[in-house]
Coordinates of C-alpha atoms in Angstrom, one line a residue:
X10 CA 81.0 102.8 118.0
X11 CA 78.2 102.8 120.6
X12 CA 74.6 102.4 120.9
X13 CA 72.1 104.1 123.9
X14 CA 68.9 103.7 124.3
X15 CA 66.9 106.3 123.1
X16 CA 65.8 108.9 125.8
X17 CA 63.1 111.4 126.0
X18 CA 64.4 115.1 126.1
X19 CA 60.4 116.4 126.2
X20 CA 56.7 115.9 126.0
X21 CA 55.1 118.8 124.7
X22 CA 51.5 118.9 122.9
X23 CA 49.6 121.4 120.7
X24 CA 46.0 121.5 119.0
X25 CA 45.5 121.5 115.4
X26 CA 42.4 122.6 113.1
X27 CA 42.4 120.7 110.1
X28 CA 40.2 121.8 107.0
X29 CA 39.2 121.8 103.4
X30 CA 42.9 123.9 101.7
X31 CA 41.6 126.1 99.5
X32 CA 44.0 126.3 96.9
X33 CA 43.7 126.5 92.8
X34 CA 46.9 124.3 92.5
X35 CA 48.2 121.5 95.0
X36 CA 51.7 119.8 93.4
X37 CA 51.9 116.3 94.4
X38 CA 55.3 114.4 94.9
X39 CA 55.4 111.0 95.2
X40 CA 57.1 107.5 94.1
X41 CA 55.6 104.3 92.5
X42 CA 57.6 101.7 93.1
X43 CA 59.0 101.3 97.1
X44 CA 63.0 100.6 95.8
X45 CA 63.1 103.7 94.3
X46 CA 65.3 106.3 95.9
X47 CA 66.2 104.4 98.9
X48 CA 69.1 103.2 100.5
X49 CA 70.6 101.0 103.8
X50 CA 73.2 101.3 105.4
X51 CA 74.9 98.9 108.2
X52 CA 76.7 99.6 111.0
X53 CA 79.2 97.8 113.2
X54 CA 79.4 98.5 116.9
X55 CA 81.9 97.0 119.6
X56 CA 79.4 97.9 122.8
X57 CA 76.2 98.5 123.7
X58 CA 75.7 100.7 126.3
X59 CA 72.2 100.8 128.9
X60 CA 70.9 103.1 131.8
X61 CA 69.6 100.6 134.2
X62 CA 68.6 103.5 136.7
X63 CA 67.3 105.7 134.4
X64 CA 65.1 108.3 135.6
X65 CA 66.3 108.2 139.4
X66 CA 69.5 108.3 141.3
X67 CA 70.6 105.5 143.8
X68 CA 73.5 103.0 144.1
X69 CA 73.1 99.4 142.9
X70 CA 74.0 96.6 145.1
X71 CA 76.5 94.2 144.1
X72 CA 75.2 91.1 142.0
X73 CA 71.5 92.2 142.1
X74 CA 71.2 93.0 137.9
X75 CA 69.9 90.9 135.5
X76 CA 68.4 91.3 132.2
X77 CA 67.9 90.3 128.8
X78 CA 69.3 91.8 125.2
X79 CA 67.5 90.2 123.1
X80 CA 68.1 86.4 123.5
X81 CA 71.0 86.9 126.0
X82 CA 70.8 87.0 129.4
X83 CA 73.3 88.9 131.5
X84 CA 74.0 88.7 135.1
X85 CA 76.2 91.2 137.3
X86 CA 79.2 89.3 139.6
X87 CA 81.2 92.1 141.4
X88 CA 81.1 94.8 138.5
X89 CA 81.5 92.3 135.8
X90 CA 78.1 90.9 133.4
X91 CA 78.5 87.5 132.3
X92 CA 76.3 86.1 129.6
X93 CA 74.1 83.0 129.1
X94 CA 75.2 81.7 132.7
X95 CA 75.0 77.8 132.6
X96 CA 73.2 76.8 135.9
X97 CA 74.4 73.6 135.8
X98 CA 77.9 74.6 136.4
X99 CA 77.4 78.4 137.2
X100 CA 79.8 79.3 134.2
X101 CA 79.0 82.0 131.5
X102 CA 80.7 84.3 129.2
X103 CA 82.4 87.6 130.5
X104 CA 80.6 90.0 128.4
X105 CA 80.8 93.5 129.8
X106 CA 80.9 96.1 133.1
X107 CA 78.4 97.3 135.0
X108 CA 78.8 100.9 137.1
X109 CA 77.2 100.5 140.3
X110 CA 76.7 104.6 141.2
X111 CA 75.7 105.3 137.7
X112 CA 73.9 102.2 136.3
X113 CA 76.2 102.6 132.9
X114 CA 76.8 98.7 131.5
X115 CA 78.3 98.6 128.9
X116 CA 78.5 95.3 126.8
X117 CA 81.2 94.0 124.3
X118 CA 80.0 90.5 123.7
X119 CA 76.3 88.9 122.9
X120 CA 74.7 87.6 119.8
X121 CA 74.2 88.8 116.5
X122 CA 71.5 89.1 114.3
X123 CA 68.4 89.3 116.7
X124 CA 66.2 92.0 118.1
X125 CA 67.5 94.7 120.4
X126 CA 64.4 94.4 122.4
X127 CA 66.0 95.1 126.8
X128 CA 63.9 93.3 129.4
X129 CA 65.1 93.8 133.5
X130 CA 64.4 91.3 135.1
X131 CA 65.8 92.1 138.5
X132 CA 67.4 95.0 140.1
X133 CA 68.3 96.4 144.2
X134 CA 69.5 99.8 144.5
X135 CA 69.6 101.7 147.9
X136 CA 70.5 104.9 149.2
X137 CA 71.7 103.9 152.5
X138 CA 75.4 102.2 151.6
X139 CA 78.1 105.1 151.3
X140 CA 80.3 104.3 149.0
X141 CA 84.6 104.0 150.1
X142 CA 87.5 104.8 148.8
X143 CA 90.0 103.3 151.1
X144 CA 90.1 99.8 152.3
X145 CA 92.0 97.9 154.6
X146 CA 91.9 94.1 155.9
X147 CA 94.7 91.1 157.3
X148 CA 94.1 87.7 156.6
X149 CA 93.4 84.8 159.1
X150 CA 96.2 82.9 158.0
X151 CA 100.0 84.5 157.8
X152 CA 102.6 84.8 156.3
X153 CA 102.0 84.7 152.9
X154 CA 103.9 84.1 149.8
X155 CA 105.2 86.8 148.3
X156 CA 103.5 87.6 145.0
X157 CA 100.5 85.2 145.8
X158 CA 97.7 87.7 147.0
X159 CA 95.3 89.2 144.3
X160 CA 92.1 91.6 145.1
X161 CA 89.0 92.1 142.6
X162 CA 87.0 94.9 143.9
X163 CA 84.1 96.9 142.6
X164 CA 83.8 100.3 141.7
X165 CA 80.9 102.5 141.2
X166 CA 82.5 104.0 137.9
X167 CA 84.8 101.8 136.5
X168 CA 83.6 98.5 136.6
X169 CA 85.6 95.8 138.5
X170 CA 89.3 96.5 139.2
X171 CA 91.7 93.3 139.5
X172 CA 94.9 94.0 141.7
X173 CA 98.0 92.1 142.2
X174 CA 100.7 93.6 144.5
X175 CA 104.5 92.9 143.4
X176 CA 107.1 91.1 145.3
X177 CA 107.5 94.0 147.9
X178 CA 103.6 93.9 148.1
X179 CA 103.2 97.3 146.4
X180 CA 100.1 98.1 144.4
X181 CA 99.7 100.5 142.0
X182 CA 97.7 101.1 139.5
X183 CA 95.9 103.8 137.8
X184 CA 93.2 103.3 140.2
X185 CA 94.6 101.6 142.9
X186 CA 97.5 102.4 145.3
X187 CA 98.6 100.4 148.5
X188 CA 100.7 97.5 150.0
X189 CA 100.8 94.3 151.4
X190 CA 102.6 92.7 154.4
X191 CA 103.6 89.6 153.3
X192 CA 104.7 88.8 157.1
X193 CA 101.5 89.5 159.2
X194 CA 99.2 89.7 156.4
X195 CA 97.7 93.1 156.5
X196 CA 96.1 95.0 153.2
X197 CA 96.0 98.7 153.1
X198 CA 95.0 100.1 149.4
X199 CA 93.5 103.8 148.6
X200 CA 91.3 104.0 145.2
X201 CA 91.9 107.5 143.8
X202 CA 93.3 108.8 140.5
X203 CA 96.2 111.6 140.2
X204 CA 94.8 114.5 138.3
X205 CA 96.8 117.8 137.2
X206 CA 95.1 120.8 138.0
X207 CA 94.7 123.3 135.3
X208 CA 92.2 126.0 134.0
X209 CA 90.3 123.8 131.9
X210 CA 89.4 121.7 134.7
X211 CA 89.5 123.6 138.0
X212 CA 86.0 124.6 138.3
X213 CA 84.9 121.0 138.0
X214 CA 87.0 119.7 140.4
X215 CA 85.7 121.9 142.7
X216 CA 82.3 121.5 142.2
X217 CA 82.3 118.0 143.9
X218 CA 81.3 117.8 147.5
X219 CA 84.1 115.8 148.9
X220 CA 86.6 118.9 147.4
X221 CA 89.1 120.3 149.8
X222 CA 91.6 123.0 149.3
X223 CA 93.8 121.1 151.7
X224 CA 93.7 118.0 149.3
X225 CA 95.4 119.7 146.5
X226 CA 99.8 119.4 146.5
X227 CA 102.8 120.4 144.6
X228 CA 105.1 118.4 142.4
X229 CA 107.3 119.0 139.7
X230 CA 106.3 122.6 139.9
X231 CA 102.6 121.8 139.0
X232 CA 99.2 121.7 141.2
X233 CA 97.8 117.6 141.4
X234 CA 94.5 116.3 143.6
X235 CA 93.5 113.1 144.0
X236 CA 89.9 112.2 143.1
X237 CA 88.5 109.4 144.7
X238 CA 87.8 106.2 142.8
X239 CA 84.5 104.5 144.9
X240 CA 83.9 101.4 145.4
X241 CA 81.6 99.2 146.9
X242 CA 83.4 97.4 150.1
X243 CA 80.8 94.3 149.6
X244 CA 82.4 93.7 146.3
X245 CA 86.2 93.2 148.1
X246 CA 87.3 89.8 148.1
X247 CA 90.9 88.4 147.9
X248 CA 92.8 84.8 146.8
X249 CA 96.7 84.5 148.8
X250 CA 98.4 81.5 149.5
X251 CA 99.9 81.1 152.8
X252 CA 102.5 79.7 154.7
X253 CA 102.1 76.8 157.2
X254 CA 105.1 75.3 159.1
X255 CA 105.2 71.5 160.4
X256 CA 106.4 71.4 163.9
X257 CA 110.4 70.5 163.6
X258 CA 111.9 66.7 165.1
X259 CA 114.0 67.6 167.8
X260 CA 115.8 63.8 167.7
X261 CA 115.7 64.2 163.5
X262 CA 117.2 67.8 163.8
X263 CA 120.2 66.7 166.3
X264 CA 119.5 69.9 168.5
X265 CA 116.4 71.4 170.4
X266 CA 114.4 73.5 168.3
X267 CA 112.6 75.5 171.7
X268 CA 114.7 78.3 170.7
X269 CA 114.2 78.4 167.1
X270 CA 111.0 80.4 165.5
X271 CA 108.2 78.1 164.2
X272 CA 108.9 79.0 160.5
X273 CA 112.8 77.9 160.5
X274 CA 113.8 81.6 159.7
X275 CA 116.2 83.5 161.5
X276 CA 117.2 87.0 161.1
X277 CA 120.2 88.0 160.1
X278 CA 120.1 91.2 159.8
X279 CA 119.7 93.9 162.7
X280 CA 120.4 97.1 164.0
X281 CA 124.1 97.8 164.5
X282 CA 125.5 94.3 163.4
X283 CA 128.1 94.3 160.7
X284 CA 126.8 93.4 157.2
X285 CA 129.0 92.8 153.9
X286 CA 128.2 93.5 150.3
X287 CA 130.0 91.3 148.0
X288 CA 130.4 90.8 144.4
X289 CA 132.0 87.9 142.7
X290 CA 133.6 88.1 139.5
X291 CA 135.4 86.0 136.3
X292 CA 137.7 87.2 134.1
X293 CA 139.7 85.6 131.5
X294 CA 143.5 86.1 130.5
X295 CA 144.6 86.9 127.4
X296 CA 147.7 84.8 127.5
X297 CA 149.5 82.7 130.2
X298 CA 153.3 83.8 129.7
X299 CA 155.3 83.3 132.8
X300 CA 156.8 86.7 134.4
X301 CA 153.4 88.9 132.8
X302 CA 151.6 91.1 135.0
X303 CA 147.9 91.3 133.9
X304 CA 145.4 94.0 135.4
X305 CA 142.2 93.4 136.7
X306 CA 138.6 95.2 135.7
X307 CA 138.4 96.0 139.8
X308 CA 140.6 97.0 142.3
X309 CA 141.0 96.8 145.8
X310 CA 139.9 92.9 145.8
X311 CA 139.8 90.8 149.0
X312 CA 140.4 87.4 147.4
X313 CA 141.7 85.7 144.3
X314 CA 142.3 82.3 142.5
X315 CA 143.3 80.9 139.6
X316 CA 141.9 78.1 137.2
X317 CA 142.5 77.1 133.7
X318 CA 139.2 76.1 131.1
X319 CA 138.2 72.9 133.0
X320 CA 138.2 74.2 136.4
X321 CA 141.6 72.7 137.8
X322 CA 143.0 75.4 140.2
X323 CA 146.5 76.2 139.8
X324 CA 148.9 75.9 142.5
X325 CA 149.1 79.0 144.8
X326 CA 152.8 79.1 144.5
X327 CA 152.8 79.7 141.0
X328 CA 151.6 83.0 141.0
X329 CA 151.2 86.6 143.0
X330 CA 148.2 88.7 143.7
X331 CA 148.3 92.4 144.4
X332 CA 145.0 93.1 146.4
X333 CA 145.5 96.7 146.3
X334 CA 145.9 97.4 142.6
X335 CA 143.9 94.5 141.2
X336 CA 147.0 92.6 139.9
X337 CA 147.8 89.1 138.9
X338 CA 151.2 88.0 138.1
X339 CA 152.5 84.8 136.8
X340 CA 155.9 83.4 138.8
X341 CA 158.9 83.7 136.4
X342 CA 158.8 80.0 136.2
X343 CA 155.4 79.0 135.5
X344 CA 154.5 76.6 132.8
X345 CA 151.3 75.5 131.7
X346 CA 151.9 71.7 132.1
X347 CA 148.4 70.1 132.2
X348 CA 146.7 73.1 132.6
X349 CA 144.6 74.1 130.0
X350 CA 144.4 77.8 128.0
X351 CA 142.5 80.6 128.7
X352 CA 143.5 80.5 132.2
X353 CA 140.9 82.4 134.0
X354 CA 140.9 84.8 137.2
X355 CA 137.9 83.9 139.9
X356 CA 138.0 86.8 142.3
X357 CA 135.9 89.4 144.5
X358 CA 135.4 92.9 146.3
X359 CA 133.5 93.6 149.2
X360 CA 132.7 96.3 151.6
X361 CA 132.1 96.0 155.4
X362 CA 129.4 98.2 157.8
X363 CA 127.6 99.0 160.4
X364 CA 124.2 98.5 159.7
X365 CA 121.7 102.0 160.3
X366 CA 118.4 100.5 159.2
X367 CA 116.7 97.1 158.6
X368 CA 113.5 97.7 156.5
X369 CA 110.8 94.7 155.9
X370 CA 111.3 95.0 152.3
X371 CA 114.3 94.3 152.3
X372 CA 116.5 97.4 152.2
X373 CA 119.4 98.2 154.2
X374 CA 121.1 101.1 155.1
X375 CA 124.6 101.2 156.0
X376 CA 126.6 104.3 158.2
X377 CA 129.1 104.7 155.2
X378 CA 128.5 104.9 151.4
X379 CA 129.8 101.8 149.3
X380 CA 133.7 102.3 148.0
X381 CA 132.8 100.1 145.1
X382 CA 130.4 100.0 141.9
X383 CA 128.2 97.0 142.7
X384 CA 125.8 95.1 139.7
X385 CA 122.4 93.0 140.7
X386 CA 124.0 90.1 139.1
X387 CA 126.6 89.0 140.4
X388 CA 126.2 90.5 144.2
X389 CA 125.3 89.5 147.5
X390 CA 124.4 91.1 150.5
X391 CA 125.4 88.6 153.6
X392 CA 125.8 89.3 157.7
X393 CA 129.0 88.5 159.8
X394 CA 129.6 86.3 162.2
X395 CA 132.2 88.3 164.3
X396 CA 134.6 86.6 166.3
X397 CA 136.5 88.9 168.0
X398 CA 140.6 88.6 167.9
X399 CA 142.2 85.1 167.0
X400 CA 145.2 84.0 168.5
X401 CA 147.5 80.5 168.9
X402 CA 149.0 80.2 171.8
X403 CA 149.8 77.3 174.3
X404 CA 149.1 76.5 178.0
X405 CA 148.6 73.9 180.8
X406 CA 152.2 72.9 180.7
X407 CA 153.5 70.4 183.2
X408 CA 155.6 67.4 183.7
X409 CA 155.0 64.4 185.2
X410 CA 157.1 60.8 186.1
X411 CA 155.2 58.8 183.7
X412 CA 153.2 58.6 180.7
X413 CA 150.0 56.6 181.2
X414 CA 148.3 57.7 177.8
X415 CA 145.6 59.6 180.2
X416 CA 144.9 62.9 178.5
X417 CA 144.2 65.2 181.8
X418 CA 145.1 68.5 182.0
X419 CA 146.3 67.9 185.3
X420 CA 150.0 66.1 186.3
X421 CA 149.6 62.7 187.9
X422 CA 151.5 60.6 189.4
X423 CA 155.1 61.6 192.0
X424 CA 156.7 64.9 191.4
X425 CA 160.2 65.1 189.3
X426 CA 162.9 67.6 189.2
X427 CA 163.5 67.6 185.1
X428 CA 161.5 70.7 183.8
X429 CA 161.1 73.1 180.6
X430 CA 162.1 76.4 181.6
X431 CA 159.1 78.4 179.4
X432 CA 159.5 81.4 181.0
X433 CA 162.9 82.0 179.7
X434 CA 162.1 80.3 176.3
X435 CA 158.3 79.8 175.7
X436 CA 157.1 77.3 173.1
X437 CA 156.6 79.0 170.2
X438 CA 153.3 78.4 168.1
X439 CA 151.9 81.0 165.2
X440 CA 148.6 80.7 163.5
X441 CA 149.4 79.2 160.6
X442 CA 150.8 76.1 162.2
X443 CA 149.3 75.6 165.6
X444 CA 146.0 73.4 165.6
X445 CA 143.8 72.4 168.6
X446 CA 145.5 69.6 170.2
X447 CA 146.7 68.2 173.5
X448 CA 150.6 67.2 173.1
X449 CA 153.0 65.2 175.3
X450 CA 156.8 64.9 174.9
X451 CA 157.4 61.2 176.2
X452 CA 161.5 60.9 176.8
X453 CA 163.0 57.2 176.1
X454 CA 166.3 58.6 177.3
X455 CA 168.5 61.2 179.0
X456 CA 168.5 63.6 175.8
X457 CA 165.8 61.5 173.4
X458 CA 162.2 62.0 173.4
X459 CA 158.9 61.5 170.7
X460 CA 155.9 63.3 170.7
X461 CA 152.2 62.0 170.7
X462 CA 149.4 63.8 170.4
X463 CA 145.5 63.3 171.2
X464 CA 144.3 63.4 168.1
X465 CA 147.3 63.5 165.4
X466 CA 148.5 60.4 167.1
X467 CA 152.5 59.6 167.3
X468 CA 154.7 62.2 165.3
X469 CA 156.8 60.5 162.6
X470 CA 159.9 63.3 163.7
X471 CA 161.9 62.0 167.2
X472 CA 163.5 64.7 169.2
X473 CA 166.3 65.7 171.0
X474 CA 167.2 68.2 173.9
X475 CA 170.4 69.1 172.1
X476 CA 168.1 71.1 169.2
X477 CA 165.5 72.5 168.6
X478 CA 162.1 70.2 168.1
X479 CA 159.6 71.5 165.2
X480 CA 157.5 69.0 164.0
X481 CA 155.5 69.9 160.4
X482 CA 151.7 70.7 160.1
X483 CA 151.3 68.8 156.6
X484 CA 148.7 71.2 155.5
X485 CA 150.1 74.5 156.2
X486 CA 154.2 73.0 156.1
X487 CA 155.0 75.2 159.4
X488 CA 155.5 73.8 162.9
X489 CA 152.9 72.8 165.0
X490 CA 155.4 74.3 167.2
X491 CA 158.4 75.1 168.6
X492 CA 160.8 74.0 171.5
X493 CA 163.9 75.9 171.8
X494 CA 167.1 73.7 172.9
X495 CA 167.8 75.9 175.6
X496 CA 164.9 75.7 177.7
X497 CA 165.8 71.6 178.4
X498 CA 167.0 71.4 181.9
X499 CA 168.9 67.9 183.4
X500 CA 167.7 64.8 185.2
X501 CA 165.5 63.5 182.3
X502 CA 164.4 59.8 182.6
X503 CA 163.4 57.1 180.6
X504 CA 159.1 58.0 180.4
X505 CA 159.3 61.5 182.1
X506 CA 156.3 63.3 180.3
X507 CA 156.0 67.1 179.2
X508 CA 152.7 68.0 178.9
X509 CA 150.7 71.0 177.1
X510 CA 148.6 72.1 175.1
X511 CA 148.0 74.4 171.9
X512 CA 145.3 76.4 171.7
X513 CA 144.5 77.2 167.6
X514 CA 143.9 80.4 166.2
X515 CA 140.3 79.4 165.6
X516 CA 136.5 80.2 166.3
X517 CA 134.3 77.0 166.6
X518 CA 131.0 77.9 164.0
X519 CA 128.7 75.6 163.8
X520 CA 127.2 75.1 159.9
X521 CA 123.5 74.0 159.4
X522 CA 122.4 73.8 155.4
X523 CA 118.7 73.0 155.3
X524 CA 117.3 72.1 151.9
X525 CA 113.5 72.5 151.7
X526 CA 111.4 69.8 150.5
X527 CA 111.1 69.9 146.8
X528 CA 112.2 67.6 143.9
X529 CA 115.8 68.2 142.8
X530 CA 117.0 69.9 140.0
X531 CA 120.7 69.5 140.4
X532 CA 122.6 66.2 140.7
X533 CA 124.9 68.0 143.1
X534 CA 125.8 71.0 144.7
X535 CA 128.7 73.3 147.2
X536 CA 129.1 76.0 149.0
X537 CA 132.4 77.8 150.0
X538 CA 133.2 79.2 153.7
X539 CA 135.2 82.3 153.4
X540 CA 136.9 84.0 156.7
X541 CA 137.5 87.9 156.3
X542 CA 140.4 88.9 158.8
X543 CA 142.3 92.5 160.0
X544 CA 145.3 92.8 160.0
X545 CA 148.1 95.6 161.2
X546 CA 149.9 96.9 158.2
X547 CA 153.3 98.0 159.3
X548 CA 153.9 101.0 157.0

């Protein structure tokens, strides 16, 4: 329920003769005692509601009211009244709104029981201040945290409007639409409401004076306009919190940071690199019986692994993917051992594009549509380092007299006759067992040789000209390489040296993990490097 102040509809006056009534009989009716025949009633009301430019028309400028109800005094702050303000520390009670174009407050809070006598004490208007309904602004200070800007803004007919804008820096509200920049700071918001057209309210709508066939649109088969929401654009003010970067230690960093942007970020993301969306994935088994074949919820994964409850991984050899078909396979002799029941199956699924379009909120668009059904949860959308085709291979083969323990990639020393005939029989290296390493094949005889290398040090394995030579990589168990018998020619001496070098199949990729300043929340933590290669299916 509401209360108004009463308002005169009229002043009207008229003269009256009064006289003597001459009349035989005049009835009389009366009461003698005041209680009689009366009654009270009391009612309850949630606002009050006061005209404080009754009579004329003009705009009210922002925080000029005051006025008294009674024993309360209310003051106007950017469309809202607050009651009883404190001036020792400026605070009061919120207590109502106040309508700047119409004067309308309208008050839900003051006290009881006292006289509803209205004082004003203070009041601006003007007519000189058009009012806006669009508003735009950037901050001094950028970027800004996402989610960290809200606006308060007054309106001429709503009172004060609060806004926050989401994580994208949208805003939308009944009242308010617009975004944010969260990179360079810049505000853009348009006050209108959406309104359906129809019968009922068509020739009101185009009564206003700001009313423009043009404005009106189509959606959804109906006829919509927006109606401006004004506001007054002294009223704007804003509260963000903002980024500031501390110039980064080039000596603390181990690298030059001239190249790097101020803010630590780099993008990784742009037009026409090659992005991956990936999803990662548990799954449990219902059994662990050696020889079973157990399906997958997803197909067409691009890695796998085993574990059992406590996170042990189980040995590779022990049991068979299918990437294809989403299919894992226990080896016809596998046995639980120490492993420990369920057994679970860690894998995931990913899809690889070009990337069409980079948007600042985020979204990307890829030239192909995604083969696979993807869930917020558990995916992740990540860029690609490409490296081009990898291939092991060896080169800078020589011999020389003696071995001095120099590593040069140049012979030294007199010239011998003994050589490896590598264009007949090359030494053979593949990817899996080939690392990056400078070899020599030191002879302590006629037919006997060992081989040292730069790194790995003295092999354990001796060789021999009369078969082949293929020492062990002890991570992968294949040869670091091959040198076939045949290619041994005659006149090897006690320290002739053959000298080369093997040439990995990998791509040097620097890693840099940089954990912002913060107190920790985790005793420890990983992260796992995965490599994603093509290869030519022979069919």
């Amino acid at each position: 329920m509401s209360f108004y102040s009463p308002q005169p509809s009229g002043i009207s006056s008229e003269q009256v003769v009064l006289k003597a009534y001459n009349a035989v009989n005049i009835e009389v009716s009366y009461r003698d005692t005041s209680g009689s025949n009366s009654s009270t009633h009391t009612l309850t009301a949630d606002t009050l509601k006061l005209d404080l430019t009754k009579g004329f028309d003009e705009q009210i400028l922002a925080g000029s009211a005051r006025f008294k109800v009674g024993s309360d005094t209310f003051l106007d702050r950017s469309g809202l009244l607050y009651r009883n303000v404190n001036p020792a520390n400026n605070s009061g009670t919120q207590s109502g709104v106040i309508q700047y174009g119409t004067g309308i407050v309208e008050i839900d809070s003051w006290t009881p029981g006292v006289d509803n006598i209205i004082e004003l004490q203070s009041l601006t208007t003007t007519t000189d201040l058009p009012p806006a309904n669009k508003i735009s602004f950037r901050t001094p200070v950028t970027p800004l945290r996402p989610q960290s800007m809200t606006i308060v803004v007054g309106t001429l007919d709503y009172g004060q409007l609060t806004l926050t804008a989401d994580e994208n820096g949208i805003i939308k509200t009944d009242h308010a639409h617009g975004q944010v920049n969260w990179i360079n700071g810049f505000a853009q918001i348009y006050f209108y409401i959406k309104t359906k057209i129809t019968e009922a309210n068509r020739e009101e709508i185009e009564a206003y004076d700001w009313y423009d066939p043009l404005l009106e649109y189509d959606e959804g088969g109906d006829t919509y306009i927006n109606i401006p929401v004004w506001v007054d654009a002294s009223t704007v003010r804003y509260n963000a919190i903002a980024y500031t970067y501390l110039p980064i230690d080039s000596e603390l960093l181990g690298l030059s940071a001239t190249r790097l942007p101020i803010d630590g970020r780099v993008p990784i993301f742009r037009v026409g690199d090659i992005g991956i969306v990936s999803a990662s994935k548990s799954q449990e088994l219902p059994s662990a019986i050696a020889g079973t074949t157990y399906d997958l919820d997803d197909q067409r994964i691009s890695w796998c692994e085993l574990e059992d409850a406590d996170g042990v991984k189980v040995n590779f050899d022990l049991y068979e993917v299918d990437y294809d078909y989403g299919k894992v396979t226990l080896g016809g002799d596998f046995v639980l051992g120490s492993l420990v029941e369920p057994l679970i199956v860690k894998y995931r699924y990913q899809d690889m594009g070009l990337i069409r379009d980079v948007q600042i909120s985020g979204q990307l668009t890829f030239t192909k549509p995604l083969t696979h059904n993807y869930d917020t949860d558990n995916t992740i959308v990540g860029s690609a380092l490409v490296i081009n085709d990898m291939q092991s291979r060896y080169t800078r083969k020589f011999v020389q007299q003696a071995w001095n323990n120099v590593w040069n990639d140049e012979p030294t020393g007199s010239a011998i006759s003994a050589n490896y005939n590598d264009s007949i029989y090359p030494i053979e290296v593949t990817n899996k067992g080939a690392i990056q390493e400078r070899w020599a094949i030191v002879f302590t005889g006629a037919e006997s040789f060992y081989c040292v290398g730069e790194t790995t040090g003295r092999l354990s394995l001796n060789g021999s000209t009369t078969v082949d030579y293929a020492p062990l990589n002890p991570v992968t168990n294949k040869p670091y390489f091959v040198i076939k018998k045949e290619g041994w020619g005659v006149g090897w001496a006690n320290g002739n040296t053959l000298r080369f070098n093997t040439i990995a199949a990998m791509h040097p990729v620097w890693i840099i993990r940089t954990v912002q300043q913060s107190e920790p929340t985790a005793i420890s933590d990983s992260f796992q490097i995965m490599l994603r290669g093509d290869i030519d299916r022979v069919v």
